[in-house]
Amino acid sequence: MDPVLKEKVKNVFVEFFEIPEEELLDDKLLFDDLGLDSLDIVDLIVGLQKQFKLDLRQHAGIQNIRTFGDVCEVVEQILEEEARK
Amino acid sequence: MRRVVVSGYGVGSAYGFGAEALRQGLKSGRSAVKRLDGFSAYQGLHSHVGASIDADLELKSIPRIYRRSMGRVAQFAALAALEAREMSGLDDDVIKSPSTACIMGSTMGSAGALNEAFQSIVKDNNLAEISGMQFFKCVSHTVVMNTAQFLGINGCILCPAAACASSLQAIGLGMQLIRSGTIDVAFCGGAEELSALVTGTFDSLMAASCSYNDRPELASRPFDAKRDGLVCGEGAGVLVLESLDSALKRKAKIYCELTGYNTCGNASHISQSDSTSVSRCIHAALADAGVNTSEVDYISAHATATLQGDAAEARALADIFGENIPVSSMKGGLGHTLGASGALETIAVLMMMDEQLIYPTMNLDTVADDCKGLDHVSELREQSIDIFVKNCFAFGGINAVVVGRRYTA
């Protein structure tokens, strides 16, 4: 994965959820490991939309995110789809 | 009817956070009002002064899961409530009991959060970047709901929304619910957040001070001949009200007993106080307390430094009490903290009772002709207070008065 993109995703987690960057590993579960809840997921999407200027809410992949790595993959996938348009 | 006492309090004001900062500030004779340079960026805003909290807030004492839904106004409330809880010594079992309430108000939701939402929705036509937390920061009951969540209160949660009378109504409502036996304990108070939106509201009504932008410490001058309007302030005040039985049972320190309350309206004007209804409110609160006018030792006036409001209050007080009972307003120092003012200024009275001092009305150099006939306290005065009256009046013709006394068994 593009390290610059991953860094931008990390920035959202740090800014919105005050999670230290070193804890943001691909296999970390959003709820159980990183302490987020369903309301935080709303702000995660808002934060990513701000960061990448994308409409993420309607993207099917966003329903399946469980880990930090999933989030990075979904963002990368959507950015690639947008680039192909 | 059960007796109601105060067993703790917490505050934040332009003097800083914590009760001691308020005590030292009000005794210092130094107004906390300052020039707000950011206000000069707004077209049509003439008042460039305010009593803002500049100190860094101890936000780390509020876990993120609670802090995320708080705008500045709710942060103030939560920090003050935390101090009140610690001071009261209430344990978790009491806090979580269905018999413990949280009753707090403010003039509106977080002005800063509302402004952010306006910027995104109105200016940029963009809803995609509105945080899911924005609603919880903007709603009218943001102060009480966030404080109750933070403290873990499961009993009744109420939000008197009466602008400048909000927190005194909260205290009154808590008194009534404890007296009746509906609840045993209540965290009562209010908070307010300074912003151009709030100051601009008073400015547009020509009720905000505009003549002292270059001498801000002189701007808020209740009852003074050269007053030219109110100065908005920010902060929070929270009192722990408790049934006397509950406080005695757990051997809590008691700071005063609350004995009388009344709130009433006037249907005569949407924005102006009227002496007749103010008098009616004070008389009813005194009657509720079983106190004669001659027994009152001190009156903590609402007096915001508006031309009409101060004169109306002074007229009512002179008619009821004559010129032998000391009167002062805390707004010369604190500015008008609106929804927080009733609780903040009641806490100031508890400090006066404790110290056997009366804190003065700052900037009261020459009593205005239309405010004469009272014993105005314009210098720190050594005097014991056993019985006090606290006034608050709000837009909409809303009056609220609380009567309290030094606790004796």
PDB file of N, CA and C in Angstrom, chain A residues 16-18 35-37 39-40 42-43 46 49-50 53, chain B residues 60 64-65 67-68 126-133 136:
ATOM      1  N   PHE A  16      -8.936  12.502  15.064  1.00  0.00           N
ATOM      2  CA  PHE A  16     -10.313  12.321  15.530  1.00  0.00           C
ATOM      3  C   PHE A  16     -10.414  11.489  16.801  1.00  0.00           C
ATOM      4  N   PHE A  17      -9.501  10.538  16.977  1.00  0.00           N
ATOM      5  CA  PHE A  17      -9.696   9.588  18.079  1.00  0.00           C
ATOM      6  C   PHE A  17      -8.537   9.544  19.062  1.00  0.00           C
ATOM      7  N   GLU A  18      -7.572  10.436  18.851  1.00  0.00           N
ATOM      8  CA  GLU A  18      -6.455  10.573  19.795  1.00  0.00           C
ATOM      9  C   GLU A  18      -5.723   9.250  20.012  1.00  0.00           C
ATOM     10  N   GLY A  35     -10.687   0.861  20.476  1.00  0.00           N
ATOM     11  CA  GLY A  35     -11.632   1.524  21.388  1.00  0.00           C
ATOM     12  C   GLY A  35     -12.686   2.376  20.720  1.00  0.00           C
ATOM     13  N   LEU A  36     -12.913   2.192  19.422  1.00  0.00           N
ATOM     14  CA  LEU A  36     -13.960   2.970  18.761  1.00  0.00           C
ATOM     15  C   LEU A  36     -15.326   2.331  19.006  1.00  0.00           C
ATOM     16  N   ASP A  37     -16.380   3.119  18.760  1.00  0.00           N
ATOM     17  CA  ASP A  37     -17.734   2.558  18.791  1.00  0.00           C
ATOM     18  C   ASP A  37     -18.480   3.029  17.548  1.00  0.00           C
ATOM     19  N   LEU A  39     -20.644   5.308  16.951  1.00  0.00           N
ATOM     20  CA  LEU A  39     -20.653   6.753  16.685  1.00  0.00           C
ATOM     21  C   LEU A  39     -19.318   7.213  16.113  1.00  0.00           C
ATOM     22  N   ASP A  40     -18.252   6.586  16.588  1.00  0.00           N
ATOM     23  CA  ASP A  40     -16.931   6.945  16.062  1.00  0.00           C
ATOM     24  C   ASP A  40     -16.801   6.582  14.579  1.00  0.00           C
ATOM     25  N   VAL A  42     -19.048   6.883  12.391  1.00  0.00           N
ATOM     26  CA  VAL A  42     -19.615   8.016  11.640  1.00  0.00           C
ATOM     27  C   VAL A  42     -18.539   9.078  11.429  1.00  0.00           C
ATOM     28  N   ASP A  43     -17.821   9.380  12.495  1.00  0.00           N
ATOM     29  CA  ASP A  43     -16.785  10.418  12.371  1.00  0.00           C
ATOM     30  C   ASP A  43     -15.558   9.933  11.617  1.00  0.00           C
ATOM     31  N   VAL A  46     -16.541  10.696   8.159  1.00  0.00           N
ATOM     32  CA  VAL A  46     -16.457  12.153   7.952  1.00  0.00           C
ATOM     33  C   VAL A  46     -14.993  12.580   7.800  1.00  0.00           C
ATOM     34  N   GLN A  49     -13.655  11.452   4.499  1.00  0.00           N
ATOM     35  CA  GLN A  49     -14.236  12.268   3.419  1.00  0.00           C
ATOM     36  C   GLN A  49     -13.543  13.620   3.331  1.00  0.00           C
ATOM     37  N   LYS A  50     -13.239  14.179   4.518  1.00  0.00           N
ATOM     38  CA  LYS A  50     -12.525  15.462   4.559  1.00  0.00           C
ATOM     39  C   LYS A  50     -11.122  15.300   3.985  1.00  0.00           C
ATOM     40  N   LYS A  53     -11.554  13.933   0.171  1.00  0.00           N
ATOM     41  CA  LYS A  53     -12.569  14.569  -0.668  1.00  0.00           C
ATOM     42  C   LYS A  53     -13.330  13.529  -1.501  1.00  0.00           C
TER      43      LYS A  53
ATOM     44  N   LYS B  60      -8.071  16.642  29.717  1.00  0.00           N
ATOM     45  CA  LYS B  60      -7.682  15.238  29.853  1.00  0.00           C
ATOM     46  C   LYS B  60      -8.422  14.561  31.002  1.00  0.00           C
ATOM     47  N   ARG B  64     -12.048  10.766  26.327  1.00  0.00           N
ATOM     48  CA  ARG B  64     -12.467  11.131  24.967  1.00  0.00           C
ATOM     49  C   ARG B  64     -13.900  10.709  24.658  1.00  0.00           C
ATOM     50  N   ILE B  65     -14.288   9.547  25.148  1.00  0.00           N
ATOM     51  CA  ILE B  65     -15.615   9.016  24.823  1.00  0.00           C
ATOM     52  C   ILE B  65     -16.720   9.980  25.310  1.00  0.00           C
ATOM     53  N   ARG B  67     -15.863  13.405  26.000  1.00  0.00           N
ATOM     54  CA  ARG B  67     -15.469  14.731  25.486  1.00  0.00           C
ATOM     55  C   ARG B  67     -15.857  14.918  24.021  1.00  0.00           C
ATOM     56  N   ARG B  68     -15.942  13.811  23.261  1.00  0.00           N
ATOM     57  CA  ARG B  68     -16.168  13.928  21.821  1.00  0.00           C
ATOM     58  C   ARG B  68     -17.489  14.611  21.480  1.00  0.00           C
ATOM     59  N   ASN B 126     -22.011  22.133   2.277  1.00  0.00           N
ATOM     60  CA  ASN B 126     -21.366  20.832   2.417  1.00  0.00           C
ATOM     61  C   ASN B 126     -21.789  20.153   3.721  1.00  0.00           C
ATOM     62  N   LEU B 127     -22.528  19.068   3.554  1.00  0.00           N
ATOM     63  CA  LEU B 127     -22.929  18.293   4.738  1.00  0.00           C
ATOM     64  C   LEU B 127     -22.005  17.102   4.988  1.00  0.00           C
ATOM     65  N   ALA B 128     -21.169  16.798   4.001  1.00  0.00           N
ATOM     66  CA  ALA B 128     -20.340  15.590   4.085  1.00  0.00           C
ATOM     67  C   ALA B 128     -19.272  15.696   5.164  1.00  0.00           C
ATOM     68  N   GLU B 129     -18.942  16.918   5.547  1.00  0.00           N
ATOM     69  CA  GLU B 129     -17.862  17.073   6.518  1.00  0.00           C
ATOM     70  C   GLU B 129     -18.363  17.497   7.897  1.00  0.00           C
ATOM     71  N   ILE B 130     -19.666  17.317   8.123  1.00  0.00           N
ATOM     72  CA  ILE B 130     -20.238  17.606   9.441  1.00  0.00           C
ATOM     73  C   ILE B 130     -20.040  16.374  10.328  1.00  0.00           C
ATOM     74  N   SER B 131     -19.398  16.576  11.446  1.00  0.00           N
ATOM     75  CA  SER B 131     -19.150  15.472  12.369  1.00  0.00           C
ATOM     76  C   SER B 131     -20.458  14.914  12.910  1.00  0.00           C
ATOM     77  N   GLY B 132     -20.444  13.626  13.156  1.00  0.00           N
ATOM     78  CA  GLY B 132     -21.594  12.998  13.794  1.00  0.00           C
ATOM     79  C   GLY B 132     -21.837  13.533  15.192  1.00  0.00           C
ATOM     80  N   MET B 133     -20.833  14.160  15.752  1.00  0.00           N
ATOM     81  CA  MET B 133     -20.939  14.715  17.106  1.00  0.00           C
ATOM     82  C   MET B 133     -21.529  16.133  17.115  1.00  0.00           C
ATOM     83  N   PHE B 136     -24.773  16.771  18.938  1.00  0.00           N
ATOM     84  CA  PHE B 136     -24.717  16.671  20.405  1.00  0.00           C
ATOM     85  C   PHE B 136     -24.069  17.908  21.031  1.00  0.00           C
TER      86      PHE B 136
END
